[in-house]
Tab-separated table of C-alpha atoms in Angstrom:
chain	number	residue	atom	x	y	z
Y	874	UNK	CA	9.553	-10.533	1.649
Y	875	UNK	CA	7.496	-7.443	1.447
Y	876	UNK	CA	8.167	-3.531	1.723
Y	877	UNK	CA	6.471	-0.871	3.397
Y	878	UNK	CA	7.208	2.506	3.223
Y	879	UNK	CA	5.861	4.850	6.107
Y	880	UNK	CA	6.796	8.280	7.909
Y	881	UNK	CA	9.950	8.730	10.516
Y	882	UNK	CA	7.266	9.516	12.979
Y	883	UNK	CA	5.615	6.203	12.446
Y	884	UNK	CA	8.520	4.519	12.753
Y	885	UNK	CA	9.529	6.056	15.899
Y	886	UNK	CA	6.842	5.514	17.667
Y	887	UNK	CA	7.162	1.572	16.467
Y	888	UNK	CA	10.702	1.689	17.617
Y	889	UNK	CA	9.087	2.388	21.205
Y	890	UNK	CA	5.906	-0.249	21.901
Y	891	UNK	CA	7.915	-2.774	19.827
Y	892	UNK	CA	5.058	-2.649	16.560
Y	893	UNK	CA	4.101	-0.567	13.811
Y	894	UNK	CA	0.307	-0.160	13.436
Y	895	UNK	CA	-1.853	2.055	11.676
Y	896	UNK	CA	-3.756	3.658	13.702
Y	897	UNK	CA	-6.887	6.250	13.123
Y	898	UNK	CA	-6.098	9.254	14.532
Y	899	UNK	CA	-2.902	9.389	12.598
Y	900	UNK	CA	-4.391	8.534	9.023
Y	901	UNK	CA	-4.496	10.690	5.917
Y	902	UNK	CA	-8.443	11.287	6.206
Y	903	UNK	CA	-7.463	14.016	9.109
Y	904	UNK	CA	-6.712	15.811	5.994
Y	905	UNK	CA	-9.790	17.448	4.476
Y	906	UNK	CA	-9.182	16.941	0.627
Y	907	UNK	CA	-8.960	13.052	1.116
Y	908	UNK	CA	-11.782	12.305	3.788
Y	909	UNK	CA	-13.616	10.943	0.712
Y	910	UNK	CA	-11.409	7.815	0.546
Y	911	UNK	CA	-12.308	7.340	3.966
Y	912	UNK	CA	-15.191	4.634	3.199
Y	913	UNK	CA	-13.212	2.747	0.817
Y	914	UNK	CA	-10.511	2.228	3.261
Y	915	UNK	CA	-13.533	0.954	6.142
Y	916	UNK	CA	-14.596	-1.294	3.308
Y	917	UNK	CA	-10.859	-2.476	3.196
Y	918	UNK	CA	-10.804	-2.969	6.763
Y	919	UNK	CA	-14.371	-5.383	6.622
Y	920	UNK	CA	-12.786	-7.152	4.111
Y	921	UNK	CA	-9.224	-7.928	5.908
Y	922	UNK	CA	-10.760	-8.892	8.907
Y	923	UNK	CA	-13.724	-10.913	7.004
Y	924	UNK	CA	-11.376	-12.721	4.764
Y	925	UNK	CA	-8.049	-13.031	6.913
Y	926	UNK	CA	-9.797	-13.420	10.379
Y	927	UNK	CA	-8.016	-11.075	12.229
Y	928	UNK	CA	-9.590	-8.014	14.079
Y	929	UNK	CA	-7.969	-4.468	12.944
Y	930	UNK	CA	-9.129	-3.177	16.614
Y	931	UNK	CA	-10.428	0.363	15.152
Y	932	UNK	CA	-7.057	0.573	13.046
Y	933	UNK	CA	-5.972	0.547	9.186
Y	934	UNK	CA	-4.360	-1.701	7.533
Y	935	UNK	CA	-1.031	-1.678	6.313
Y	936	UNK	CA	0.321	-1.325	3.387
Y	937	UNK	CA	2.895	-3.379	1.357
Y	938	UNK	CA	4.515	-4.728	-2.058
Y	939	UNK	CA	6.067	-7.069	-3.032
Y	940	UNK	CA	8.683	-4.830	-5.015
Y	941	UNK	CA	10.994	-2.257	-3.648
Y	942	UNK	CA	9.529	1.351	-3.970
Y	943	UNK	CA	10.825	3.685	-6.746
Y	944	UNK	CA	12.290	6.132	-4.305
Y	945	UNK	CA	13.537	8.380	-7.527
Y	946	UNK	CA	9.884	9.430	-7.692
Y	947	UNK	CA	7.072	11.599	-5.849
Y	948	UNK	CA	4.021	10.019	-4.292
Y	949	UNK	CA	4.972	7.787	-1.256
Y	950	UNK	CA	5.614	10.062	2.001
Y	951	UNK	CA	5.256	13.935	0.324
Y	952	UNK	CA	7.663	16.166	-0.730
Y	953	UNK	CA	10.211	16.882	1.816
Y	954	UNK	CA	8.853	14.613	4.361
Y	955	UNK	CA	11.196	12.184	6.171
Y	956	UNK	CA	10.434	7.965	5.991
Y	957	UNK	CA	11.753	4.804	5.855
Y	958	UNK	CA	11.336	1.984	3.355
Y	959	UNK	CA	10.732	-1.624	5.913
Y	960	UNK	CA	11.865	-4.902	4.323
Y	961	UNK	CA	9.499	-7.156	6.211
Y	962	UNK	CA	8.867	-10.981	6.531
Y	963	UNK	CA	5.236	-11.367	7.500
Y	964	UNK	CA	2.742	-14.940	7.502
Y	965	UNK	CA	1.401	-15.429	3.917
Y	966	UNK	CA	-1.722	-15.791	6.140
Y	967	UNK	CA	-1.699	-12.694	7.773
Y	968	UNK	CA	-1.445	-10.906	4.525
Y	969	UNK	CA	-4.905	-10.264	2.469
Y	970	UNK	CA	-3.374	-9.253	-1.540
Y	971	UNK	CA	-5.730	-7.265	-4.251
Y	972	UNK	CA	-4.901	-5.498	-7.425
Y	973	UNK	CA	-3.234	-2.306	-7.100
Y	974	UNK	CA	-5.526	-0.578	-10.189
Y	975	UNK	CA	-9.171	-2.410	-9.614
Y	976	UNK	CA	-8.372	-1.055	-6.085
Y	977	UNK	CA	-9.059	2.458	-7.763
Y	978	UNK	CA	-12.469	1.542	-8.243
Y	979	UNK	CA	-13.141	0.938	-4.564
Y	980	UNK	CA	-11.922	4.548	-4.286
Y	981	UNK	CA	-13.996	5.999	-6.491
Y	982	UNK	CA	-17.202	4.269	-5.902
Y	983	UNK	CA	-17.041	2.933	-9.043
Y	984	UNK	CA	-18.557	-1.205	-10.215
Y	985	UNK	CA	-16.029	-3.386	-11.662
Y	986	UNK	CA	-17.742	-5.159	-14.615
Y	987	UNK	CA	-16.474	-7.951	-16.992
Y	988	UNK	CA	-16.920	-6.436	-20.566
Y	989	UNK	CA	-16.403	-3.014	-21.785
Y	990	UNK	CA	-20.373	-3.318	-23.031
Y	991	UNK	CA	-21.051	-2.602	-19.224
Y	992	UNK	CA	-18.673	0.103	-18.891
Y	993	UNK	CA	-20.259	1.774	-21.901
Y	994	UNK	CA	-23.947	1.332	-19.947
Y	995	UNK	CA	-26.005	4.080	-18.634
Y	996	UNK	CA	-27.650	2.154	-16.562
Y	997	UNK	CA	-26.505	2.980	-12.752
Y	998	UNK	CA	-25.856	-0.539	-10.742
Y	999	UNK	CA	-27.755	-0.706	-6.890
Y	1000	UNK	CA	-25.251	-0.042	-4.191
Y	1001	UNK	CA	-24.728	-4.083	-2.991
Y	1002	UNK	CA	-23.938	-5.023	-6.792
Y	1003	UNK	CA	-21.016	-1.989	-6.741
Y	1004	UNK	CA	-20.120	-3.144	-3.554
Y	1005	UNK	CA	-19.878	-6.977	-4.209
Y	1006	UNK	CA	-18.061	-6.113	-7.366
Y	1007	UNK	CA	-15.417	-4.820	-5.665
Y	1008	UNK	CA	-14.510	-8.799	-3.998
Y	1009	UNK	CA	-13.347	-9.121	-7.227
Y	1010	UNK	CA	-9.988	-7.520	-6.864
Y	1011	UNK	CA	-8.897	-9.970	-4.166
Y	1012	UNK	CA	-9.558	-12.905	-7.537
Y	1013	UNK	CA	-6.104	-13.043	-9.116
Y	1014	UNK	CA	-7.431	-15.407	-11.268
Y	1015	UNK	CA	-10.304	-13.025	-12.104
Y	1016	UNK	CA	-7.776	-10.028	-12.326
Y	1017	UNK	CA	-5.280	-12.336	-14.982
Y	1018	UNK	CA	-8.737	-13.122	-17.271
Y	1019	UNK	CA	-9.522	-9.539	-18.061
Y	1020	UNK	CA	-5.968	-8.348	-19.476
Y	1021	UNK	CA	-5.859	-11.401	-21.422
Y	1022	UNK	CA	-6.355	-9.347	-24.547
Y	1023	UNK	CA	-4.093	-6.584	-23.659
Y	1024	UNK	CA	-0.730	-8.038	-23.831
Y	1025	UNK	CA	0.772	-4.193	-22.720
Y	1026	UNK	CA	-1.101	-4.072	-19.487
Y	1027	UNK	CA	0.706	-5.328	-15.961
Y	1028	UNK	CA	-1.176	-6.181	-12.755
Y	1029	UNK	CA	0.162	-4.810	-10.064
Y	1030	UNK	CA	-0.316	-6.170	-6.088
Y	1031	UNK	CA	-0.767	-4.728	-2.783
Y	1032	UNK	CA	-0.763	-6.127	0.179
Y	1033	UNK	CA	-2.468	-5.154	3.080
Y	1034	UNK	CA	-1.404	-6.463	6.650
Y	1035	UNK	CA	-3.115	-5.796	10.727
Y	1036	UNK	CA	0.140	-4.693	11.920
Y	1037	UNK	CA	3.787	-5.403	11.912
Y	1038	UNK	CA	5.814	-6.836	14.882
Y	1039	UNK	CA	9.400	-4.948	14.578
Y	1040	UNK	CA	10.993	-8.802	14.967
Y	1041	UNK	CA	9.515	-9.183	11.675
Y	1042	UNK	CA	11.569	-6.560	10.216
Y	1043	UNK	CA	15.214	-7.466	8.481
Y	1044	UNK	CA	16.138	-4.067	7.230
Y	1045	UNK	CA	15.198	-0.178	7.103
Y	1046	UNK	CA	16.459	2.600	4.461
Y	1047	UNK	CA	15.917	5.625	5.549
Y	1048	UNK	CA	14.732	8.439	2.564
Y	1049	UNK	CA	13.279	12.354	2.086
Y	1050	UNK	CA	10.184	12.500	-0.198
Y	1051	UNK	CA	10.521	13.918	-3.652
Y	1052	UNK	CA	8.360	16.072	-5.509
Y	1053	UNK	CA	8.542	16.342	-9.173
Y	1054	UNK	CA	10.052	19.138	-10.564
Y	1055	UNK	CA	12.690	18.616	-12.996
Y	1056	UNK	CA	15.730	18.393	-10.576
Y	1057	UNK	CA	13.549	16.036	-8.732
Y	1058	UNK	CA	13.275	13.760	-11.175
Y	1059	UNK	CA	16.939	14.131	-12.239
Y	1060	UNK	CA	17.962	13.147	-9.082
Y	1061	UNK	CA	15.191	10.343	-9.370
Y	1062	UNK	CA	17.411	9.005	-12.041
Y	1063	UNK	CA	20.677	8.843	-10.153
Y	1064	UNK	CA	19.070	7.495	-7.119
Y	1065	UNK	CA	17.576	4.165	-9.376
Y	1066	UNK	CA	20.671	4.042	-10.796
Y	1067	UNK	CA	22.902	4.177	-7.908
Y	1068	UNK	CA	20.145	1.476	-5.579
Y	1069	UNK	CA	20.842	-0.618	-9.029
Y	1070	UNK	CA	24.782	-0.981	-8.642
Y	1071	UNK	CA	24.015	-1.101	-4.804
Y	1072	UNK	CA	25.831	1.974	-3.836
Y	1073	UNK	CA	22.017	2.883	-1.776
Y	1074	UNK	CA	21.294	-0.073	0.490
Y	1075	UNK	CA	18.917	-0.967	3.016
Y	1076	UNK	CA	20.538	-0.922	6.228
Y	1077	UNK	CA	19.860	-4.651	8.330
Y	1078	UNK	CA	17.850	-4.322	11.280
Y	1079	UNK	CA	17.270	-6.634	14.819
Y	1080	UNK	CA	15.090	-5.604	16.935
Y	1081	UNK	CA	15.897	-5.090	20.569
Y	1082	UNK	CA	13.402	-3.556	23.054
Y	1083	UNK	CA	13.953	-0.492	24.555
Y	1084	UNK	CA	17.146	0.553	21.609
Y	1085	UNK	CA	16.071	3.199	19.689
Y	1086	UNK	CA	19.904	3.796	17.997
Y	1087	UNK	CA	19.335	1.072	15.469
Protein backbone atom coordinates (compact mmCIF):
# COMPACT_ATOMS: atom_id res chain seq x y z
CA UNK A 1 0.00 0.00 0.00
CA UNK A 2 1.06 3.53 -0.48
CA UNK A 3 -0.32 7.11 0.61
CA UNK A 4 -0.70 10.21 -1.12
CA UNK A 5 -1.73 13.23 0.22
CA UNK A 6 -3.12 15.98 -2.25
CA UNK A 7 -5.62 19.08 -2.24
CA UNK A 8 -9.72 18.74 -2.06
CA UNK A 9 -9.59 20.36 -5.41
CA UNK A 10 -7.45 17.62 -6.80
CA UNK A 11 -9.44 15.20 -5.55
CA UNK A 12 -12.55 16.53 -6.89
CA UNK A 13 -11.71 16.84 -10.03
CA UNK A 14 -10.43 12.92 -9.81
CA UNK A 15 -13.76 12.09 -8.38
CA UNK A 16 -15.14 13.37 -11.90
CA UNK A 17 -12.85 11.77 -15.02
CA UNK A 18 -12.44 8.69 -12.77
CA UNK A 19 -8.22 9.47 -12.15
CA UNK A 20 -6.06 11.62 -10.26
CA UNK A 21 -3.15 13.06 -12.31
CA UNK A 22 -0.82 15.71 -11.90
CA UNK A 23 -1.10 17.87 -14.25
CA UNK A 24 1.07 21.21 -15.25
CA UNK A 25 -0.99 23.93 -15.12
CA UNK A 26 -2.01 23.08 -11.63
CA UNK A 27 1.62 22.52 -10.12
CA UNK A 28 3.39 24.48 -7.42
CA UNK A 29 5.93 26.18 -10.01
CA UNK A 30 2.78 28.65 -10.93
CA UNK A 31 4.01 30.02 -7.76
CA UNK A 32 6.94 32.39 -8.23
CA UNK A 33 9.19 31.57 -5.11
CA UNK A 34 9.40 27.80 -6.19
CA UNK A 35 9.76 27.99 -10.13
CA UNK A 36 13.40 27.07 -9.32
CA UNK A 37 12.49 23.44 -8.48
CA UNK A 38 10.92 23.39 -11.69
CA UNK A 39 13.99 21.57 -13.55
CA UNK A 40 14.51 19.10 -10.95
CA UNK A 41 11.02 17.95 -11.15
CA UNK A 42 11.49 17.70 -15.48
CA UNK A 43 14.56 15.73 -14.56
CA UNK A 44 12.17 13.54 -12.36
CA UNK A 45 9.82 13.20 -15.07
CA UNK A 46 12.91 11.89 -17.77
CA UNK A 47 13.78 9.64 -15.29
CA UNK A 48 10.15 7.97 -14.53
CA UNK A 49 9.41 7.61 -17.93
CA UNK A 50 13.19 6.42 -18.86
CA UNK A 51 13.33 3.93 -16.11
CA UNK A 52 9.55 2.79 -15.64
CA UNK A 53 8.55 3.06 -19.40
CA UNK A 54 5.60 4.89 -19.12
CA UNK A 55 4.94 8.34 -20.82
CA UNK A 56 3.90 11.24 -18.16
CA UNK A 57 2.03 12.96 -21.33
CA UNK A 58 3.31 16.66 -20.30
CA UNK A 59 2.27 15.82 -16.55
CA UNK A 60 4.08 15.32 -13.01
CA UNK A 61 4.44 12.64 -11.26
CA UNK A 62 2.87 11.67 -8.23
CA UNK A 63 3.80 11.50 -5.13
CA UNK A 64 3.69 8.72 -2.45
CA UNK A 65 5.06 6.82 0.81
CA UNK A 66 5.03 4.10 2.00
CA UNK A 67 4.08 5.42 5.63
CA UNK A 68 1.03 7.30 6.66
CA UNK A 69 1.65 11.15 6.76
CA UNK A 70 2.16 12.91 10.15
CA UNK A 71 -0.97 14.95 9.82
CA UNK A 72 -0.10 16.61 13.49
CA UNK A 73 2.44 18.64 11.51
CA UNK A 74 2.83 21.59 8.84
CA UNK A 75 4.26 21.00 5.40
CA UNK A 76 1.94 18.72 3.27
CA UNK A 77 -1.12 20.87 1.77
CA UNK A 78 -0.44 24.61 3.64
CA UNK A 79 -1.86 26.02 6.44
CA UNK A 80 -5.53 26.10 6.34
CA UNK A 81 -5.86 24.42 3.09
CA UNK A 82 -8.32 21.51 2.71
CA UNK A 83 -6.89 17.67 1.43
CA UNK A 84 -7.17 14.27 1.67
CA UNK A 85 -4.68 11.57 2.63
CA UNK A 86 -5.32 8.39 -0.44
CA UNK A 87 -4.47 4.86 0.74
CA UNK A 88 -3.64 3.45 -2.66
CA UNK A 89 -2.71 -0.02 -4.14
CA UNK A 90 -0.68 0.67 -7.26
CA UNK A 91 1.75 -2.05 -9.63
CA UNK A 92 5.21 -2.30 -7.94
CA UNK A 93 6.03 -1.67 -11.66
CA UNK A 94 4.35 1.36 -12.16
CA UNK A 95 6.03 2.86 -9.21
CA UNK A 96 9.78 4.36 -9.75
CA UNK A 97 11.20 4.73 -5.59
CA UNK A 98 14.35 7.18 -4.65
CA UNK A 99 15.57 8.50 -1.38
CA UNK A 100 13.58 11.11 0.14
CA UNK A 101 16.99 13.27 1.35
CA UNK A 102 19.55 12.57 -1.80
CA UNK A 103 16.36 13.79 -3.60
CA UNK A 104 17.35 17.28 -2.03
CA UNK A 105 20.29 17.34 -4.04
CA UNK A 106 18.40 17.11 -7.32
CA UNK A 107 16.69 20.24 -5.96
CA UNK A 108 19.40 22.12 -5.33
CA UNK A 109 21.62 21.39 -8.18
CA UNK A 110 23.86 19.93 -6.05
CA UNK A 111 26.48 16.34 -7.07
CA UNK A 112 26.03 13.47 -4.87
CA UNK A 113 29.56 12.13 -4.17
CA UNK A 114 30.75 8.99 -2.22
CA UNK A 115 33.20 10.41 0.47
CA UNK A 116 33.03 13.49 2.46
CA UNK A 117 36.78 14.27 0.79
CA UNK A 118 34.58 15.31 -2.30
CA UNK A 119 32.16 17.25 -0.44
CA UNK A 120 35.02 19.16 1.15
CA UNK A 121 36.43 19.86 -2.74
CA UNK A 122 36.53 23.13 -4.42
CA UNK A 123 36.67 21.84 -7.42
CA UNK A 124 33.14 22.48 -9.33
CA UNK A 125 31.95 19.01 -11.17
CA UNK A 126 30.76 19.55 -15.27
CA UNK A 127 27.03 19.60 -15.52
CA UNK A 128 26.57 15.63 -16.97
CA UNK A 129 28.73 14.34 -13.86
CA UNK A 130 26.05 16.43 -11.37
CA UNK A 131 23.47 15.21 -13.41
CA UNK A 132 24.43 11.44 -13.62
CA UNK A 133 25.09 11.62 -9.94
CA UNK A 134 21.82 12.19 -9.23
CA UNK A 135 20.76 8.19 -10.76
CA UNK A 136 22.16 7.41 -7.70
CA UNK A 137 19.21 8.02 -5.48
CA UNK A 138 17.06 5.48 -7.32
CA UNK A 139 20.33 2.71 -5.90
CA UNK A 140 18.93 1.53 -2.56
CA UNK A 141 21.76 -0.45 -2.34
CA UNK A 142 23.95 2.60 -3.02
CA UNK A 143 21.75 4.75 -0.59
CA UNK A 144 22.16 1.72 2.45
CA UNK A 145 26.32 1.84 1.77
CA UNK A 146 26.77 5.46 2.65
CA UNK A 147 24.95 5.54 6.22
CA UNK A 148 26.73 2.50 7.05
CA UNK A 149 28.82 4.48 9.50
CA UNK A 150 26.10 6.53 10.89
CA UNK A 151 24.06 4.18 12.84
CA UNK A 152 21.54 7.49 13.82
CA UNK A 153 20.69 8.27 10.27
CA UNK A 154 17.25 6.71 8.53
CA UNK A 155 16.60 6.57 4.78
CA UNK A 156 13.58 7.62 3.94
CA UNK A 157 11.50 6.62 0.40
CA UNK A 158 9.34 8.28 -2.01
CA UNK A 159 7.60 7.06 -4.51
CA UNK A 160 6.70 8.60 -7.52
CA UNK A 161 3.77 7.20 -9.77
CA UNK A 162 2.14 8.50 -13.73
CA UNK A 163 -1.20 8.69 -12.30
CA UNK A 164 -3.68 6.99 -10.13
CA UNK A 165 -6.88 5.17 -11.35
CA UNK A 166 -9.59 5.96 -8.42
CA UNK A 167 -10.30 1.83 -8.55
CA UNK A 168 -6.95 1.74 -7.14
CA UNK A 169 -7.92 3.61 -4.17
CA UNK A 170 -9.21 1.64 -0.77
CA UNK A 171 -9.65 4.59 1.49
CA UNK A 172 -9.59 8.58 1.84
CA UNK A 173 -9.22 10.77 5.21
CA UNK A 174 -10.11 13.87 4.73
CA UNK A 175 -7.76 16.77 6.80
CA UNK A 176 -7.10 20.91 7.09
CA UNK A 177 -3.37 21.82 6.84
CA UNK A 178 -1.54 22.94 9.92
CA UNK A 179 0.87 25.53 10.39
CA UNK A 180 3.15 25.58 13.28
CA UNK A 181 2.50 27.77 15.88
CA UNK A 182 2.33 26.42 19.25
CA UNK A 183 -1.44 25.46 19.34
CA UNK A 184 -0.68 23.89 16.07
CA UNK A 185 1.56 21.68 17.20
CA UNK A 186 -0.42 20.96 20.40
CA UNK A 187 -3.10 19.87 18.50
CA UNK A 188 -0.41 17.95 16.33
CA UNK A 189 0.03 15.92 19.43
CA UNK A 190 -3.55 14.93 20.07
CA UNK A 191 -4.19 14.22 16.51
CA UNK A 192 -1.00 11.35 16.49
CA UNK A 193 -2.25 10.30 19.49
CA UNK A 194 -5.82 9.93 18.80
CA UNK A 195 -4.91 8.22 14.73
CA UNK A 196 -2.72 5.86 17.26
CA UNK A 197 -5.74 4.42 19.40
CA UNK A 198 -7.75 4.69 16.05
CA UNK A 199 -10.26 7.17 17.17
CA UNK A 200 -9.07 9.20 13.42
CA UNK A 201 -9.54 6.67 10.63
CA UNK A 202 -9.37 6.59 7.06
CA UNK A 203 -12.70 6.32 5.72
CA UNK A 204 -12.95 3.03 2.92
CA UNK A 205 -13.55 4.04 -0.47
CA UNK A 206 -15.10 2.14 -3.96
CA UNK A 207 -15.14 3.83 -6.69
CA UNK A 208 -18.25 4.26 -8.75
CA UNK A 209 -18.41 6.54 -11.83
CA UNK A 210 -20.37 9.38 -11.92
CA UNK A 211 -20.87 9.36 -7.48
CA UNK A 212 -19.28 12.11 -6.16
CA UNK A 213 -21.01 11.53 -2.34
CA UNK A 214 -18.41 8.97 -1.43
Amino acid sequence: MYYTHQREEAWRQALKQGYLEASDAHTMFMQEELEDFKPAYDWMVAQYEARVGISLNGNYPIWCWDEFPDLGRDGHIGEGNRGVVLTVELPDEEVLASEFSYWHHVLNNFPLYETLEEYDSDERPSEAFVRKSWECIFDKAWCEKTIEDQPNVELVYQYVVHRIDLTQVRAVMSFTGRGDTWLDRIRGIGWRLGFKLGVFKSKPFRYRANDETR
